[in-house]
Amino acid sequence: TCFCLQGHACDKGATARRHSSVMNGNLCAGDDNNTKQHIRYDWLDQLYSFVLPPITKWDAARMLTLSVDPWARYASLPFIEQATCNDVEDDATTCNATTADEFNKVLNRSEQAHAFLPLFPLIIRCTADFLINSIPHSFLPSTYEATIAFTAVIVNILAFAIAAVSLYDLTIFMSMRNDLATPKEDETSNNKTINYCDISKTTAELFCVNPAGVFFTSAYSESVFAMLTFGGHALAARGLYYNASSKMRNSSSNRSRLVSYFWVLSTLLWALASYVRSNGTFSSIWWMLIGFGQCCSYIYTAISAKRDDKVCIRAMTVKCATILCCHGILALAVAAPVFYHDKRGYRFHCMETNSSVFNKPEWCTQAEDSTKFSLYAHVQRKHWNVGLLRYYELKQIPNFILAMPVLLLSFGAAAWWIITSWNRHMNIGCDGADCKNSITLKNVFWWAFQALSSSSDSVNNIPSVSNSSQLLLGPSCLPYYAILAGFALVGTFVAHVQISTRLICSSCPALYWFVTILITSAQKNGKDNENHARSTRTTHLIWFYFLLYNILGSIMHVNWLPWT
């Protein structure tokens, strides 16, 4: 078994240009090297031959192909550009048709390669070259292609561990921030610290056994993406916590400067994540919601103080415009790598190909107006039928069933946060009996306004909670649950629904927070004999789902069964 250099299934028997092997010219991960230039350990070669092939299936083959052969992204090949009819007996029409057919195959391959952003293959390639130059070849797989696959495993294991630590850190700081405004007389600070660690530990453990585990260890980009995404969220959460705590203590501006550093670093990590997977652009939603929240907070403060003079309104307008402009720039910086990748693909296909007519794709004329054309969306639609409701077919029902658990958890998490926020609004943010007894458009608008305002405010006036995990439903968690809901909607209505599990598990801390809340609440309720059986079932069902999908995924994915 090997990973096919064309990029999807080895049984297609396709070949392509590749980086010249440092150790030999075999195409398959795990094959032995017949021209042994170094001492080889048979047991190590057998181990690599057993371990590496299973992790090179499905889209992992495409990732590894692009690591071995970065030029696969180009829409022209030297042998096609220089193709001529040397045989005088050749029919020119037949020759040109053959050349065009060959180029169409290359074009399809290069278009499909554009669906996979280049940072992850680049990381694998550079790390593999580093290993080859720093470790004796006797300890590495016998082929360059196998070394690429081996490197992908090492990188993903390290990235997975860092992602788990980042999620742990993020959970602690989000809990601490939401706890800033809760009454402190009920619990000591030591107990609070222990509770922070407990819920953070549970969250990290859930991530370590998440239902998409097979994709975090095989040659997919989920681990690196989660590392960058969760790392960015952890830095941003530190910034929010320090900003909130400094406001409550009236600290100096040095803390504000530190917050800015955290936010710039988080933006950088999210931008890198967008260059690993296109869904990294969802992190820009975080910046926009934080910006809108800060504006709503300023407006709410002015309304509460009953300051409606022109000077106040003018100052508030300038302040909000500045905030939205700054956060808009940060959001664009997060999404910029995807736009750059689209421009780069346009240049590869439409400006750097052979001048022959058949060498330019039809969409090049559409791409001249970049505001209306996205090459990434075009490739997804053309080659994978990705689009709104395009996946709603009877034959896809098994895939919907496969993705149903994570989608139900995601929508349930978003709904639970909304209900909690609404109840909080009814209890402490709604004035008058009429307000509390009715759900009107005015009340809904006022709730949304206060939810945005409190999501960025340092003093949220949160009621005390009996279970510390409920802090993960606090006002400042709004952007995280909004992103989770967005991913769930995309997975349900736009993308191939079966990828929803790995899509959400690698992108959304709020999913793990919600499951942590369910588990800790079940454990707390389980102390009551009447609720013990139901609470135990809830906890067991959650762990059963996580572990079952890990086992089934490991079995099905490596055997070319539909688990993608």
PDB file of C-alpha atoms in Angstrom, residues 171-327:
ATOM      1  CA  THR A 171     -10.425  27.000  29.456  1.00  0.00           C
ATOM      2  CA  ILE A 172      -8.713  28.224  32.619  1.00  0.00           C
ATOM      3  CA  PHE A 173      -8.520  31.848  31.490  1.00  0.00           C
ATOM      4  CA  MET A 174     -12.073  31.923  30.122  1.00  0.00           C
ATOM      5  CA  SER A 175     -13.362  30.525  33.423  1.00  0.00           C
ATOM      6  CA  MET A 176     -11.340  33.066  35.392  1.00  0.00           C
ATOM      7  CA  ARG A 177     -12.582  35.932  33.243  1.00  0.00           C
ATOM      8  CA  ASN A 178     -16.220  34.932  33.598  1.00  0.00           C
ATOM      9  CA  ASP A 179     -15.641  34.516  37.324  1.00  0.00           C
ATOM     10  CA  LEU A 180     -14.391  38.087  37.788  1.00  0.00           C
ATOM     11  CA  ALA A 181     -17.907  39.465  38.213  1.00  0.00           C
ATOM     12  CA  THR A 182     -19.415  36.641  40.272  1.00  0.00           C
ATOM     13  CA  PRO A 183     -19.902  36.994  44.036  1.00  0.00           C
ATOM     14  CA  LYS A 184     -16.849  35.740  45.906  1.00  0.00           C
ATOM     15  CA  GLU A 185     -18.286  35.233  49.352  1.00  0.00           C
ATOM     16  CA  ASP A 186     -19.484  31.675  48.727  1.00  0.00           C
ATOM     17  CA  GLU A 187     -16.188  30.062  47.753  1.00  0.00           C
ATOM     18  CA  THR A 188     -12.571  30.615  48.611  1.00  0.00           C
ATOM     19  CA  SER A 189     -10.012  31.415  45.985  1.00  0.00           C
ATOM     20  CA  ASN A 190      -8.278  28.065  46.541  1.00  0.00           C
ATOM     21  CA  ASN A 191     -11.445  26.130  45.808  1.00  0.00           C
ATOM     22  CA  LYS A 192     -11.954  28.256  42.733  1.00  0.00           C
ATOM     23  CA  THR A 193      -8.467  27.397  41.486  1.00  0.00           C
ATOM     24  CA  ILE A 194      -9.104  23.702  41.982  1.00  0.00           C
ATOM     25  CA  ASN A 195     -12.360  23.975  40.064  1.00  0.00           C
ATOM     26  CA  TYR A 196     -10.631  25.797  37.226  1.00  0.00           C
ATOM     27  CA  CYS A 197      -8.131  22.972  36.942  1.00  0.00           C
ATOM     28  CA  ASP A 198     -10.805  20.286  37.144  1.00  0.00           C
ATOM     29  CA  ILE A 199     -12.958  21.608  34.325  1.00  0.00           C
ATOM     30  CA  SER A 200      -9.892  22.445  32.232  1.00  0.00           C
ATOM     31  CA  LYS A 201      -8.559  18.930  32.724  1.00  0.00           C
ATOM     32  CA  THR A 202     -11.884  17.407  31.682  1.00  0.00           C
ATOM     33  CA  THR A 203     -11.974  19.623  28.589  1.00  0.00           C
ATOM     34  CA  ALA A 204      -8.443  18.621  27.572  1.00  0.00           C
ATOM     35  CA  GLU A 205      -9.205  14.939  28.153  1.00  0.00           C
ATOM     36  CA  LEU A 206     -12.252  15.165  25.914  1.00  0.00           C
ATOM     37  CA  PHE A 207     -10.135  16.705  23.181  1.00  0.00           C
ATOM     38  CA  CYS A 208      -7.559  13.917  23.497  1.00  0.00           C
ATOM     39  CA  VAL A 209     -10.255  11.306  22.762  1.00  0.00           C
ATOM     40  CA  ASN A 210     -12.403  13.408  20.439  1.00  0.00           C
ATOM     41  CA  PRO A 211     -14.518  11.530  17.855  1.00  0.00           C
ATOM     42  CA  ALA A 212     -12.254  12.621  14.985  1.00  0.00           C
ATOM     43  CA  GLY A 213      -9.135  11.216  16.625  1.00  0.00           C
ATOM     44  CA  VAL A 214      -8.001   9.226  13.587  1.00  0.00           C
ATOM     45  CA  PHE A 215      -7.599  12.441  11.583  1.00  0.00           C
ATOM     46  CA  PHE A 216      -5.389  13.990  14.262  1.00  0.00           C
ATOM     47  CA  THR A 217      -2.837  11.177  14.010  1.00  0.00           C
ATOM     48  CA  SER A 218      -2.910  10.420  10.277  1.00  0.00           C
ATOM     49  CA  ALA A 219      -1.412  12.716   7.642  1.00  0.00           C
ATOM     50  CA  TYR A 220      -4.253  15.243   7.793  1.00  0.00           C
ATOM     51  CA  SER A 221      -3.883  18.904   8.716  1.00  0.00           C
ATOM     52  CA  GLU A 222      -6.339  18.839  11.648  1.00  0.00           C
ATOM     53  CA  SER A 223      -3.684  18.632  14.387  1.00  0.00           C
ATOM     54  CA  VAL A 224      -1.633  21.574  13.132  1.00  0.00           C
ATOM     55  CA  PHE A 225      -4.812  23.560  12.515  1.00  0.00           C
ATOM     56  CA  ALA A 226      -6.103  22.860  16.039  1.00  0.00           C
ATOM     57  CA  MET A 227      -2.718  23.801  17.507  1.00  0.00           C
ATOM     58  CA  LEU A 228      -2.747  27.189  15.773  1.00  0.00           C
ATOM     59  CA  THR A 229      -6.459  27.859  16.353  1.00  0.00           C
ATOM     60  CA  PHE A 230      -6.539  26.871  20.028  1.00  0.00           C
ATOM     61  CA  GLY A 231      -3.201  28.586  20.596  1.00  0.00           C
ATOM     62  CA  GLY A 232      -4.622  31.807  19.174  1.00  0.00           C
ATOM     63  CA  HIS A 233      -7.713  31.496  21.347  1.00  0.00           C
ATOM     64  CA  ALA A 234      -5.565  30.855  24.433  1.00  0.00           C
ATOM     65  CA  LEU A 235      -3.524  34.012  23.803  1.00  0.00           C
ATOM     66  CA  ALA A 236      -6.668  36.043  23.095  1.00  0.00           C
ATOM     67  CA  ALA A 237      -8.280  34.741  26.298  1.00  0.00           C
ATOM     68  CA  ARG A 238      -5.226  35.792  28.288  1.00  0.00           C
ATOM     69  CA  GLY A 239      -5.500  39.232  26.737  1.00  0.00           C
ATOM     70  CA  LEU A 240      -9.192  39.507  27.603  1.00  0.00           C
ATOM     71  CA  TYR A 241      -8.602  38.340  31.158  1.00  0.00           C
ATOM     72  CA  TYR A 242      -5.714  40.749  31.762  1.00  0.00           C
ATOM     73  CA  ASN A 243      -7.734  43.572  30.228  1.00  0.00           C
ATOM     74  CA  ALA A 244     -10.728  42.834  32.450  1.00  0.00           C
ATOM     75  CA  SER A 245      -8.680  42.398  35.619  1.00  0.00           C
ATOM     76  CA  SER A 246      -6.686  45.585  34.988  1.00  0.00           C
ATOM     77  CA  LYS A 247      -9.902  47.577  34.556  1.00  0.00           C
ATOM     78  CA  MET A 248     -11.251  46.253  37.841  1.00  0.00           C
ATOM     79  CA  ARG A 249      -8.004  47.145  39.610  1.00  0.00           C
ATOM     80  CA  ASN A 250      -7.456  50.436  37.736  1.00  0.00           C
ATOM     81  CA  SER A 251      -3.984  49.228  36.723  1.00  0.00           C
ATOM     82  CA  SER A 252      -1.495  51.162  34.617  1.00  0.00           C
ATOM     83  CA  SER A 253      -1.304  51.178  30.846  1.00  0.00           C
ATOM     84  CA  ASN A 254       1.496  48.561  30.847  1.00  0.00           C
ATOM     85  CA  ARG A 255      -1.138  45.873  31.130  1.00  0.00           C
ATOM     86  CA  SER A 256      -2.976  47.320  28.111  1.00  0.00           C
ATOM     87  CA  ARG A 257       0.241  47.111  26.108  1.00  0.00           C
ATOM     88  CA  LEU A 258       0.575  43.460  27.132  1.00  0.00           C
ATOM     89  CA  VAL A 259      -2.996  42.839  25.988  1.00  0.00           C
ATOM     90  CA  SER A 260      -2.144  44.291  22.579  1.00  0.00           C
ATOM     91  CA  TYR A 261       0.802  41.909  22.262  1.00  0.00           C
ATOM     92  CA  PHE A 262      -1.424  38.942  23.044  1.00  0.00           C
ATOM     93  CA  TRP A 263      -3.979  40.023  20.480  1.00  0.00           C
ATOM     94  CA  VAL A 264      -1.392  40.550  17.752  1.00  0.00           C
ATOM     95  CA  LEU A 265       0.096  37.114  18.435  1.00  0.00           C
ATOM     96  CA  SER A 266      -3.340  35.494  18.386  1.00  0.00           C
ATOM     97  CA  THR A 267      -4.080  37.161  15.038  1.00  0.00           C
ATOM     98  CA  LEU A 268      -0.798  35.831  13.661  1.00  0.00           C
ATOM     99  CA  LEU A 269      -1.607  32.283  14.780  1.00  0.00           C
ATOM    100  CA  TRP A 270      -5.118  32.483  13.311  1.00  0.00           C
ATOM    101  CA  ALA A 271      -3.710  33.774  10.023  1.00  0.00           C
ATOM    102  CA  LEU A 272      -1.333  30.804   9.915  1.00  0.00           C
ATOM    103  CA  ALA A 273      -4.279  28.522  10.694  1.00  0.00           C
ATOM    104  CA  SER A 274      -6.126  29.997   7.703  1.00  0.00           C
ATOM    105  CA  TYR A 275      -3.127  29.066   5.558  1.00  0.00           C
ATOM    106  CA  VAL A 276      -3.461  25.486   6.820  1.00  0.00           C
ATOM    107  CA  ARG A 277      -7.222  25.127   6.352  1.00  0.00           C
ATOM    108  CA  SER A 278      -9.667  27.560   4.798  1.00  0.00           C
ATOM    109  CA  ASN A 279     -12.088  27.240   7.714  1.00  0.00           C
ATOM    110  CA  GLY A 280      -9.543  29.195   9.740  1.00  0.00           C
ATOM    111  CA  THR A 281     -11.214  32.309   8.359  1.00  0.00           C
ATOM    112  CA  PHE A 282     -14.020  31.668  10.866  1.00  0.00           C
ATOM    113  CA  SER A 283     -11.703  33.058  13.542  1.00  0.00           C
ATOM    114  CA  SER A 284     -12.251  36.488  11.992  1.00  0.00           C
ATOM    115  CA  ILE A 285     -15.803  36.243  13.374  1.00  0.00           C
ATOM    116  CA  TRP A 286     -14.264  36.336  16.839  1.00  0.00           C
ATOM    117  CA  TRP A 287     -12.656  39.706  16.177  1.00  0.00           C
ATOM    118  CA  MET A 288     -15.801  41.202  14.686  1.00  0.00           C
ATOM    119  CA  LEU A 289     -18.003  40.055  17.582  1.00  0.00           C
ATOM    120  CA  ILE A 290     -15.506  41.401  20.111  1.00  0.00           C
ATOM    121  CA  GLY A 291     -15.476  44.722  18.243  1.00  0.00           C
ATOM    122  CA  PHE A 292     -19.268  44.948  18.111  1.00  0.00           C
ATOM    123  CA  GLY A 293     -19.386  43.956  21.774  1.00  0.00           C
ATOM    124  CA  GLN A 294     -17.056  46.768  22.802  1.00  0.00           C
ATOM    125  CA  CYS A 295     -19.132  49.289  20.858  1.00  0.00           C
ATOM    126  CA  CYS A 296     -22.326  48.027  22.482  1.00  0.00           C
ATOM    127  CA  SER A 297     -20.623  48.248  25.868  1.00  0.00           C
ATOM    128  CA  TYR A 298     -19.752  51.928  25.325  1.00  0.00           C
ATOM    129  CA  ILE A 299     -23.272  52.676  24.117  1.00  0.00           C
ATOM    130  CA  TYR A 300     -24.810  50.787  27.048  1.00  0.00           C
ATOM    131  CA  THR A 301     -22.634  52.719  29.506  1.00  0.00           C
ATOM    132  CA  ALA A 302     -23.717  56.029  27.967  1.00  0.00           C
ATOM    133  CA  ILE A 303     -27.378  55.010  28.073  1.00  0.00           C
ATOM    134  CA  SER A 304     -27.098  53.911  31.703  1.00  0.00           C
ATOM    135  CA  ALA A 305     -25.473  57.223  32.617  1.00  0.00           C
ATOM    136  CA  LYS A 306     -28.169  59.070  30.617  1.00  0.00           C
ATOM    137  CA  ARG A 307     -25.546  61.010  28.693  1.00  0.00           C
ATOM    138  CA  ASP A 308     -27.163  62.111  25.448  1.00  0.00           C
ATOM    139  CA  ASP A 309     -25.370  65.410  24.796  1.00  0.00           C
ATOM    140  CA  LYS A 310     -23.785  66.030  21.402  1.00  0.00           C
ATOM    141  CA  VAL A 311     -20.224  65.884  22.731  1.00  0.00           C
ATOM    142  CA  CYS A 312     -20.817  62.457  24.240  1.00  0.00           C
ATOM    143  CA  ILE A 313     -22.482  61.157  21.078  1.00  0.00           C
ATOM    144  CA  ARG A 314     -19.653  62.483  18.912  1.00  0.00           C
ATOM    145  CA  ALA A 315     -16.992  60.929  21.159  1.00  0.00           C
ATOM    146  CA  MET A 316     -18.869  57.640  21.274  1.00  0.00           C
ATOM    147  CA  THR A 317     -19.179  57.591  17.472  1.00  0.00           C
ATOM    148  CA  VAL A 318     -15.458  58.196  17.006  1.00  0.00           C
ATOM    149  CA  LYS A 319     -14.633  55.546  19.602  1.00  0.00           C
ATOM    150  CA  CYS A 320     -16.884  52.933  17.987  1.00  0.00           C
ATOM    151  CA  ALA A 321     -15.588  53.732  14.499  1.00  0.00           C
ATOM    152  CA  THR A 322     -12.009  53.326  15.727  1.00  0.00           C
ATOM    153  CA  ILE A 323     -12.796  50.022  17.419  1.00  0.00           C
ATOM    154  CA  LEU A 324     -14.600  48.596  14.399  1.00  0.00           C
ATOM    155  CA  CYS A 325     -11.822  49.736  12.078  1.00  0.00           C
ATOM    156  CA  CYS A 326      -9.105  48.122  14.213  1.00  0.00           C
ATOM    157  CA  HIS A 327     -11.017  44.885  14.655  1.00  0.00           C
TER     158      HIS A 327
END
